[in-house]
Amino acid sequence: MKYIIKDEKLELIYEQGKGAWTYHLRIPNSKDIEGKWGDIKVSGFIDNYKIEARNLAPIKGEDKMLSINGEIRKIINKKGGDFVTVSLYLLSKKEEITKKQILETFKESGVLGAFEKLNEFEKNEIFESIISQKNEEKQIKIIIKHIDILSGK
């Protein structure tokens, strides 16, 4: 998985009157991530609390925001102005379909058994190396490379 932020200390920002965004994090170096509301989802950790498939709010020309609700603040025991350790990675909208297609391709190629023997980190690294490619042609090349590796060639 490709982290957009890894083990960075960020301030939990409090801005009164912003509704769901009253408590939020500004994610540094995220302004160039493209997508509208609902398209940019992240998973990762805030302190030791795991978050999954949370929306980043796009703000034109600025870094994205991540809302931190009361449930999360209570669990991590933090309030506005406190600092939290953040690690986040982007989720792809096509990730589930693509993972299924990758697994089907591995099965058809006779390497699914070898893939399934890998640990979760190694499996996710393979998925991410394929999913992160910009176009289908590059994805196919990476899939073929992994098939060769998994088949012992």
mmCIF file with all atom_site columns, C-alpha atoms in Angstrom:
data_model
loop_
_atom_site.group_PDB
_atom_site.id
_atom_site.type_symbol
_atom_site.label_atom_id
_atom_site.label_alt_id
_atom_site.label_comp_id
_atom_site.label_asym_id
_atom_site.label_entity_id
_atom_site.label_seq_id
_atom_site.pdbx_PDB_ins_code
_atom_site.Cartn_x
_atom_site.Cartn_y
_atom_site.Cartn_z
_atom_site.occupancy
_atom_site.B_iso_or_equiv
_atom_site.pdbx_formal_charge
_atom_site.auth_seq_id
_atom_site.auth_comp_id
_atom_site.auth_asym_id
_atom_site.auth_atom_id
_atom_site.pdbx_PDB_model_num
ATOM 1   C CA . MET A 1 1   ? 0.000   0.000   0.000   1.00 0.00 ? 1   MET A CA 1
ATOM 2   C CA . LYS A 1 2   ? 1.146   3.499   -0.776  1.00 0.00 ? 2   LYS A CA 1
ATOM 3   C CA . TYR A 1 3   ? 0.917   5.824   2.219   1.00 0.00 ? 3   TYR A CA 1
ATOM 4   C CA . ILE A 1 4   ? 0.066   9.473   1.644   1.00 0.00 ? 4   ILE A CA 1
ATOM 5   C CA . ILE A 1 5   ? 1.196   10.145  5.209   1.00 0.00 ? 5   ILE A CA 1
ATOM 6   C CA . LYS A 1 6   ? 3.152   7.803   7.481   1.00 0.00 ? 6   LYS A CA 1
ATOM 7   C CA . ASP A 1 7   ? 3.651   8.218   11.243  1.00 0.00 ? 7   ASP A CA 1
ATOM 8   C CA . GLU A 1 8   ? 3.374   12.024  11.126  1.00 0.00 ? 8   GLU A CA 1
ATOM 9   C CA . LYS A 1 9   ? 2.317   14.172  14.062  1.00 0.00 ? 9   LYS A CA 1
ATOM 10  C CA . LEU A 1 10  ? -0.645  16.368  13.129  1.00 0.00 ? 10  LEU A CA 1
ATOM 11  C CA . GLU A 1 11  ? -2.674  18.805  15.163  1.00 0.00 ? 11  GLU A CA 1
ATOM 12  C CA . LEU A 1 12  ? -6.300  17.916  15.775  1.00 0.00 ? 12  LEU A CA 1
ATOM 13  C CA . ILE A 1 13  ? -7.846  21.198  14.644  1.00 0.00 ? 13  ILE A CA 1
ATOM 14  C CA . TYR A 1 14  ? -10.960 22.629  16.295  1.00 0.00 ? 14  TYR A CA 1
ATOM 15  C CA . GLU A 1 15  ? -12.986 25.190  14.327  1.00 0.00 ? 15  GLU A CA 1
ATOM 16  C CA . GLN A 1 16  ? -16.332 26.048  15.900  1.00 0.00 ? 16  GLN A CA 1
ATOM 17  C CA . GLY A 1 17  ? -19.380 26.016  13.647  1.00 0.00 ? 17  GLY A CA 1
ATOM 18  C CA . LYS A 1 18  ? -18.096 23.690  10.931  1.00 0.00 ? 18  LYS A CA 1
ATOM 19  C CA . GLY A 1 19  ? -20.590 20.890  11.599  1.00 0.00 ? 19  GLY A CA 1
ATOM 20  C CA . ALA A 1 20  ? -19.003 17.494  10.949  1.00 0.00 ? 20  ALA A CA 1
ATOM 21  C CA . TRP A 1 21  ? -15.728 19.321  10.256  1.00 0.00 ? 21  TRP A CA 1
ATOM 22  C CA . THR A 1 22  ? -15.524 21.102  13.631  1.00 0.00 ? 22  THR A CA 1
ATOM 23  C CA . TYR A 1 23  ? -12.725 18.663  14.571  1.00 0.00 ? 23  TYR A CA 1
ATOM 24  C CA . HIS A 1 24  ? -10.482 17.707  11.688  1.00 0.00 ? 24  HIS A CA 1
ATOM 25  C CA . LEU A 1 25  ? -6.994  17.005  10.450  1.00 0.00 ? 25  LEU A CA 1
ATOM 26  C CA . ARG A 1 26  ? -5.342  18.748  7.514   1.00 0.00 ? 26  ARG A CA 1
ATOM 27  C CA . ILE A 1 27  ? -3.454  16.115  5.540   1.00 0.00 ? 27  ILE A CA 1
ATOM 28  C CA . PRO A 1 28  ? -0.149  17.638  4.363   1.00 0.00 ? 28  PRO A CA 1
ATOM 29  C CA . ASN A 1 29  ? 0.873   17.371  0.704   1.00 0.00 ? 29  ASN A CA 1
ATOM 30  C CA . SER A 1 30  ? -2.589  16.156  -0.317  1.00 0.00 ? 30  SER A CA 1
ATOM 31  C CA . LYS A 1 31  ? -3.804  19.113  -2.395  1.00 0.00 ? 31  LYS A CA 1
ATOM 32  C CA . ASP A 1 32  ? -2.777  17.430  -5.670  1.00 0.00 ? 32  ASP A CA 1
ATOM 33  C CA . ILE A 1 33  ? -4.864  14.307  -5.018  1.00 0.00 ? 33  ILE A CA 1
ATOM 34  C CA . GLU A 1 34  ? -7.686  14.548  -7.522  1.00 0.00 ? 34  GLU A CA 1
ATOM 35  C CA . GLY A 1 35  ? -11.307 13.704  -6.895  1.00 0.00 ? 35  GLY A CA 1
ATOM 36  C CA . LYS A 1 36  ? -14.582 15.106  -5.726  1.00 0.00 ? 36  LYS A CA 1
ATOM 37  C CA . TRP A 1 37  ? -16.371 14.420  -2.431  1.00 0.00 ? 37  TRP A CA 1
ATOM 38  C CA . GLY A 1 38  ? -16.825 10.674  -1.984  1.00 0.00 ? 38  GLY A CA 1
ATOM 39  C CA . ASP A 1 39  ? -14.077 9.768   -4.474  1.00 0.00 ? 39  ASP A CA 1
ATOM 40  C CA . ILE A 1 40  ? -11.123 10.167  -2.101  1.00 0.00 ? 40  ILE A CA 1
ATOM 41  C CA . LYS A 1 41  ? -11.202 7.498   0.581   1.00 0.00 ? 41  LYS A CA 1
ATOM 42  C CA . VAL A 1 42  ? -8.447  6.602   3.011   1.00 0.00 ? 42  VAL A CA 1
ATOM 43  C CA . SER A 1 43  ? -7.714  3.922   5.571   1.00 0.00 ? 43  SER A CA 1
ATOM 44  C CA . GLY A 1 44  ? -4.989  3.800   8.193   1.00 0.00 ? 44  GLY A CA 1
ATOM 45  C CA . PHE A 1 45  ? -4.404  4.789   11.804  1.00 0.00 ? 45  PHE A CA 1
ATOM 46  C CA . ILE A 1 46  ? -4.886  7.821   14.015  1.00 0.00 ? 46  ILE A CA 1
ATOM 47  C CA . ASP A 1 47  ? -2.726  7.120   17.039  1.00 0.00 ? 47  ASP A CA 1
ATOM 48  C CA . ASN A 1 48  ? -3.481  3.408   17.466  1.00 0.00 ? 48  ASN A CA 1
ATOM 49  C CA . TYR A 1 49  ? -7.091  3.650   16.285  1.00 0.00 ? 49  TYR A CA 1
ATOM 50  C CA . LYS A 1 50  ? -7.748  2.007   12.920  1.00 0.00 ? 50  LYS A CA 1
ATOM 51  C CA . ILE A 1 51  ? -9.926  3.921   10.471  1.00 0.00 ? 51  ILE A CA 1
ATOM 52  C CA . GLU A 1 52  ? -11.301 2.386   7.306   1.00 0.00 ? 52  GLU A CA 1
ATOM 53  C CA . ALA A 1 53  ? -12.716 3.887   4.110   1.00 0.00 ? 53  ALA A CA 1
ATOM 54  C CA . ARG A 1 54  ? -13.076 7.446   5.441   1.00 0.00 ? 54  ARG A CA 1
ATOM 55  C CA . ASN A 1 55  ? -13.699 10.346  3.050   1.00 0.00 ? 55  ASN A CA 1
ATOM 56  C CA . LEU A 1 56  ? -11.163 13.114  2.621   1.00 0.00 ? 56  LEU A CA 1
ATOM 57  C CA . ALA A 1 57  ? -12.792 16.458  1.964   1.00 0.00 ? 57  ALA A CA 1
ATOM 58  C CA . PRO A 1 58  ? -11.418 18.154  -1.141  1.00 0.00 ? 58  PRO A CA 1
ATOM 59  C CA . ILE A 1 59  ? -10.748 21.865  -0.771  1.00 0.00 ? 59  ILE A CA 1
ATOM 60  C CA . LYS A 1 60  ? -9.824  23.603  -4.004  1.00 0.00 ? 60  LYS A CA 1
ATOM 61  C CA . GLY A 1 61  ? -6.112  24.466  -4.032  1.00 0.00 ? 61  GLY A CA 1
ATOM 62  C CA . GLU A 1 62  ? -5.564  23.335  -0.421  1.00 0.00 ? 62  GLU A CA 1
ATOM 63  C CA . ASP A 1 63  ? -4.681  20.177  1.476   1.00 0.00 ? 63  ASP A CA 1
ATOM 64  C CA . LYS A 1 64  ? -7.544  17.768  2.126   1.00 0.00 ? 64  LYS A CA 1
ATOM 65  C CA . MET A 1 65  ? -9.354  17.518  5.472   1.00 0.00 ? 65  MET A CA 1
ATOM 66  C CA . LEU A 1 66  ? -10.287 14.433  7.462   1.00 0.00 ? 66  LEU A CA 1
ATOM 67  C CA . SER A 1 67  ? -13.173 14.814  9.908   1.00 0.00 ? 67  SER A CA 1
ATOM 68  C CA . ILE A 1 68  ? -12.530 13.354  13.373  1.00 0.00 ? 68  ILE A CA 1
ATOM 69  C CA . ASN A 1 69  ? -15.842 12.566  15.052  1.00 0.00 ? 69  ASN A CA 1
ATOM 70  C CA . GLY A 1 70  ? -16.603 12.333  18.766  1.00 0.00 ? 70  GLY A CA 1
ATOM 71  C CA . GLU A 1 71  ? -16.341 8.538   18.816  1.00 0.00 ? 71  GLU A CA 1
ATOM 72  C CA . ILE A 1 72  ? -12.775 8.628   17.517  1.00 0.00 ? 72  ILE A CA 1
ATOM 73  C CA . ARG A 1 73  ? -11.770 11.539  19.786  1.00 0.00 ? 73  ARG A CA 1
ATOM 74  C CA . LYS A 1 74  ? -13.112 9.673   22.810  1.00 0.00 ? 74  LYS A CA 1
ATOM 75  C CA . ILE A 1 75  ? -11.263 6.443   21.934  1.00 0.00 ? 75  ILE A CA 1
ATOM 76  C CA . ILE A 1 76  ? -7.928  8.205   21.331  1.00 0.00 ? 76  ILE A CA 1
ATOM 77  C CA . ASN A 1 77  ? -8.570  10.576  24.252  1.00 0.00 ? 77  ASN A CA 1
ATOM 78  C CA . LYS A 1 78  ? -7.735  13.758  22.300  1.00 0.00 ? 78  LYS A CA 1
ATOM 79  C CA . LYS A 1 79  ? -9.290  17.208  21.958  1.00 0.00 ? 79  LYS A CA 1
ATOM 80  C CA . GLY A 1 80  ? -8.760  20.212  19.711  1.00 0.00 ? 80  GLY A CA 1
ATOM 81  C CA . GLY A 1 81  ? -5.158  21.418  19.805  1.00 0.00 ? 81  GLY A CA 1
ATOM 82  C CA . ASP A 1 82  ? -3.764  17.989  20.736  1.00 0.00 ? 82  ASP A CA 1
ATOM 83  C CA . PHE A 1 83  ? -1.384  16.184  18.391  1.00 0.00 ? 83  PHE A CA 1
ATOM 84  C CA . VAL A 1 84  ? -2.025  12.728  16.958  1.00 0.00 ? 84  VAL A CA 1
ATOM 85  C CA . THR A 1 85  ? 0.165   10.315  15.012  1.00 0.00 ? 85  THR A CA 1
ATOM 86  C CA . VAL A 1 86  ? -1.328  9.688   11.577  1.00 0.00 ? 86  VAL A CA 1
ATOM 87  C CA . SER A 1 87  ? -0.711  7.069   8.879   1.00 0.00 ? 87  SER A CA 1
ATOM 88  C CA . LEU A 1 88  ? -3.089  7.027   5.905   1.00 0.00 ? 88  LEU A CA 1
ATOM 89  C CA . TYR A 1 89  ? -3.203  5.377   2.516   1.00 0.00 ? 89  TYR A CA 1
ATOM 90  C CA . LEU A 1 90  ? -5.533  6.019   -0.403  1.00 0.00 ? 90  LEU A CA 1
ATOM 91  C CA . LEU A 1 91  ? -8.148  3.464   -1.374  1.00 0.00 ? 91  LEU A CA 1
ATOM 92  C CA . SER A 1 92  ? -8.942  3.013   -5.008  1.00 0.00 ? 92  SER A CA 1
ATOM 93  C CA . LYS A 1 93  ? -12.598 3.011   -6.064  1.00 0.00 ? 93  LYS A CA 1
ATOM 94  C CA . LYS A 1 94  ? -11.823 0.105   -8.364  1.00 0.00 ? 94  LYS A CA 1
ATOM 95  C CA . GLU A 1 95  ? -9.789  -1.801  -5.776  1.00 0.00 ? 95  GLU A CA 1
ATOM 96  C CA . GLU A 1 96  ? -12.319 -4.538  -4.972  1.00 0.00 ? 96  GLU A CA 1
ATOM 97  C CA . ILE A 1 97  ? -13.093 -5.255  -8.624  1.00 0.00 ? 97  ILE A CA 1
ATOM 98  C CA . THR A 1 98  ? -9.419  -5.170  -9.467  1.00 0.00 ? 98  THR A CA 1
ATOM 99  C CA . LYS A 1 99  ? -8.484  -7.491  -6.597  1.00 0.00 ? 99  LYS A CA 1
ATOM 100 C CA . LYS A 1 100 ? -11.099 -9.964  -7.785  1.00 0.00 ? 100 LYS A CA 1
ATOM 101 C CA . GLN A 1 101 ? -9.753  -9.758  -11.328 1.00 0.00 ? 101 GLN A CA 1
ATOM 102 C CA . ILE A 1 102 ? -6.185  -10.231 -10.093 1.00 0.00 ? 102 ILE A CA 1
ATOM 103 C CA . LEU A 1 103 ? -7.169  -13.296 -8.084  1.00 0.00 ? 103 LEU A CA 1
ATOM 104 C CA . GLU A 1 104 ? -9.038  -14.754 -11.070 1.00 0.00 ? 104 GLU A CA 1
ATOM 105 C CA . THR A 1 105 ? -5.970  -14.182 -13.257 1.00 0.00 ? 105 THR A CA 1
ATOM 106 C CA . PHE A 1 106 ? -3.716  -15.863 -10.686 1.00 0.00 ? 106 PHE A CA 1
ATOM 107 C CA . LYS A 1 107 ? -6.139  -18.802 -10.542 1.00 0.00 ? 107 LYS A CA 1
ATOM 108 C CA . GLU A 1 108 ? -6.220  -19.147 -14.333 1.00 0.00 ? 108 GLU A CA 1
ATOM 109 C CA . SER A 1 109 ? -2.413  -18.988 -14.386 1.00 0.00 ? 109 SER A CA 1
ATOM 110 C CA . GLY A 1 110 ? -2.049  -21.699 -11.744 1.00 0.00 ? 110 GLY A CA 1
ATOM 111 C CA . VAL A 1 111 ? -0.331  -19.479 -9.156  1.00 0.00 ? 111 VAL A CA 1
ATOM 112 C CA . LEU A 1 112 ? -3.224  -18.745 -6.798  1.00 0.00 ? 112 LEU A CA 1
ATOM 113 C CA . GLY A 1 113 ? -1.992  -21.381 -4.337  1.00 0.00 ? 113 GLY A CA 1
ATOM 114 C CA . ALA A 1 114 ? 1.450   -19.754 -4.151  1.00 0.00 ? 114 ALA A CA 1
ATOM 115 C CA . PHE A 1 115 ? -0.176  -16.327 -3.728  1.00 0.00 ? 115 PHE A CA 1
ATOM 116 C CA . GLU A 1 116 ? -2.414  -17.565 -0.902  1.00 0.00 ? 116 GLU A CA 1
ATOM 117 C CA . LYS A 1 117 ? 0.653   -18.824 1.025   1.00 0.00 ? 117 LYS A CA 1
ATOM 118 C CA . LEU A 1 118 ? 1.990   -15.258 1.264   1.00 0.00 ? 118 LEU A CA 1
ATOM 119 C CA . ASN A 1 119 ? 1.359   -13.185 4.383   1.00 0.00 ? 119 ASN A CA 1
ATOM 120 C CA . GLU A 1 120 ? -1.187  -10.334 4.273   1.00 0.00 ? 120 GLU A CA 1
ATOM 121 C CA . PHE A 1 121 ? 1.497   -7.663  3.907   1.00 0.00 ? 121 PHE A CA 1
ATOM 122 C CA . GLU A 1 122 ? 3.017   -9.419  0.875   1.00 0.00 ? 122 GLU A CA 1
ATOM 123 C CA . LYS A 1 123 ? -0.422  -9.928  -0.702  1.00 0.00 ? 123 LYS A CA 1
ATOM 124 C CA . ASN A 1 124 ? -1.304  -6.250  -0.195  1.00 0.00 ? 124 ASN A CA 1
ATOM 125 C CA . GLU A 1 125 ? 2.053   -5.198  -1.671  1.00 0.00 ? 125 GLU A CA 1
ATOM 126 C CA . ILE A 1 126 ? 1.276   -7.204  -4.809  1.00 0.00 ? 126 ILE A CA 1
ATOM 127 C CA . PHE A 1 127 ? -2.257  -5.788  -5.065  1.00 0.00 ? 127 PHE A CA 1
ATOM 128 C CA . GLU A 1 128 ? -0.991  -2.227  -4.574  1.00 0.00 ? 128 GLU A CA 1
ATOM 129 C CA . SER A 1 129 ? 1.845   -2.650  -7.117  1.00 0.00 ? 129 SER A CA 1
ATOM 130 C CA . ILE A 1 130 ? -0.801  -3.584  -9.690  1.00 0.00 ? 130 ILE A CA 1
ATOM 131 C CA . ILE A 1 131 ? -3.661  -1.260  -8.668  1.00 0.00 ? 131 ILE A CA 1
ATOM 132 C CA . SER A 1 132 ? -1.418  1.816   -8.455  1.00 0.00 ? 132 SER A CA 1
ATOM 133 C CA . GLN A 1 133 ? -0.481  1.629   -12.153 1.00 0.00 ? 133 GLN A CA 1
ATOM 134 C CA . LYS A 1 134 ? -1.910  4.456   -14.245 1.00 0.00 ? 134 LYS A CA 1
ATOM 135 C CA . ASN A 1 135 ? -3.307  2.327   -17.070 1.00 0.00 ? 135 ASN A CA 1
ATOM 136 C CA . GLU A 1 136 ? -4.402  -1.196  -17.905 1.00 0.00 ? 136 GLU A CA 1
ATOM 137 C CA . GLU A 1 137 ? -1.340  -1.946  -20.052 1.00 0.00 ? 137 GLU A CA 1
ATOM 138 C CA . LYS A 1 138 ? 1.019   -1.258  -17.146 1.00 0.00 ? 138 LYS A CA 1
ATOM 139 C CA . GLN A 1 139 ? -1.221  -3.271  -14.795 1.00 0.00 ? 139 GLN A CA 1
ATOM 140 C CA . ILE A 1 140 ? -1.025  -6.259  -17.141 1.00 0.00 ? 140 ILE A CA 1
ATOM 141 C CA . LYS A 1 141 ? 2.787   -6.062  -17.257 1.00 0.00 ? 141 LYS A CA 1
ATOM 142 C CA . ILE A 1 142 ? 2.966   -6.065  -13.438 1.00 0.00 ? 142 ILE A CA 1
ATOM 143 C CA . ILE A 1 143 ? 0.483   -8.958  -13.203 1.00 0.00 ? 143 ILE A CA 1
ATOM 144 C CA . ILE A 1 144 ? 2.634   -10.996 -15.621 1.00 0.00 ? 144 ILE A CA 1
ATOM 145 C CA . LYS A 1 145 ? 5.740   -10.171 -13.570 1.00 0.00 ? 145 LYS A CA 1
ATOM 146 C CA . HIS A 1 146 ? 4.033   -11.433 -10.390 1.00 0.00 ? 146 HIS A CA 1
ATOM 147 C CA . ILE A 1 147 ? 2.776   -14.574 -12.158 1.00 0.00 ? 147 ILE A CA 1
ATOM 148 C CA . ASP A 1 148 ? 6.360   -15.318 -13.194 1.00 0.00 ? 148 ASP A CA 1
ATOM 149 C CA . ILE A 1 149 ? 7.619   -14.768 -9.636  1.00 0.00 ? 149 ILE A CA 1
ATOM 150 C CA . LEU A 1 150 ? 4.852   -16.847 -8.067  1.00 0.00 ? 150 LEU A CA 1
ATOM 151 C CA . SER A 1 151 ? 5.392   -19.695 -10.534 1.00 0.00 ? 151 SER A CA 1
ATOM 152 C CA . GLY A 1 152 ? 9.123   -19.746 -9.715  1.00 0.00 ? 152 GLY A CA 1
ATOM 153 C CA . LYS A 1 153 ? 10.330  -18.644 -13.169 1.00 0.00 ? 153 LYS A CA 1
#
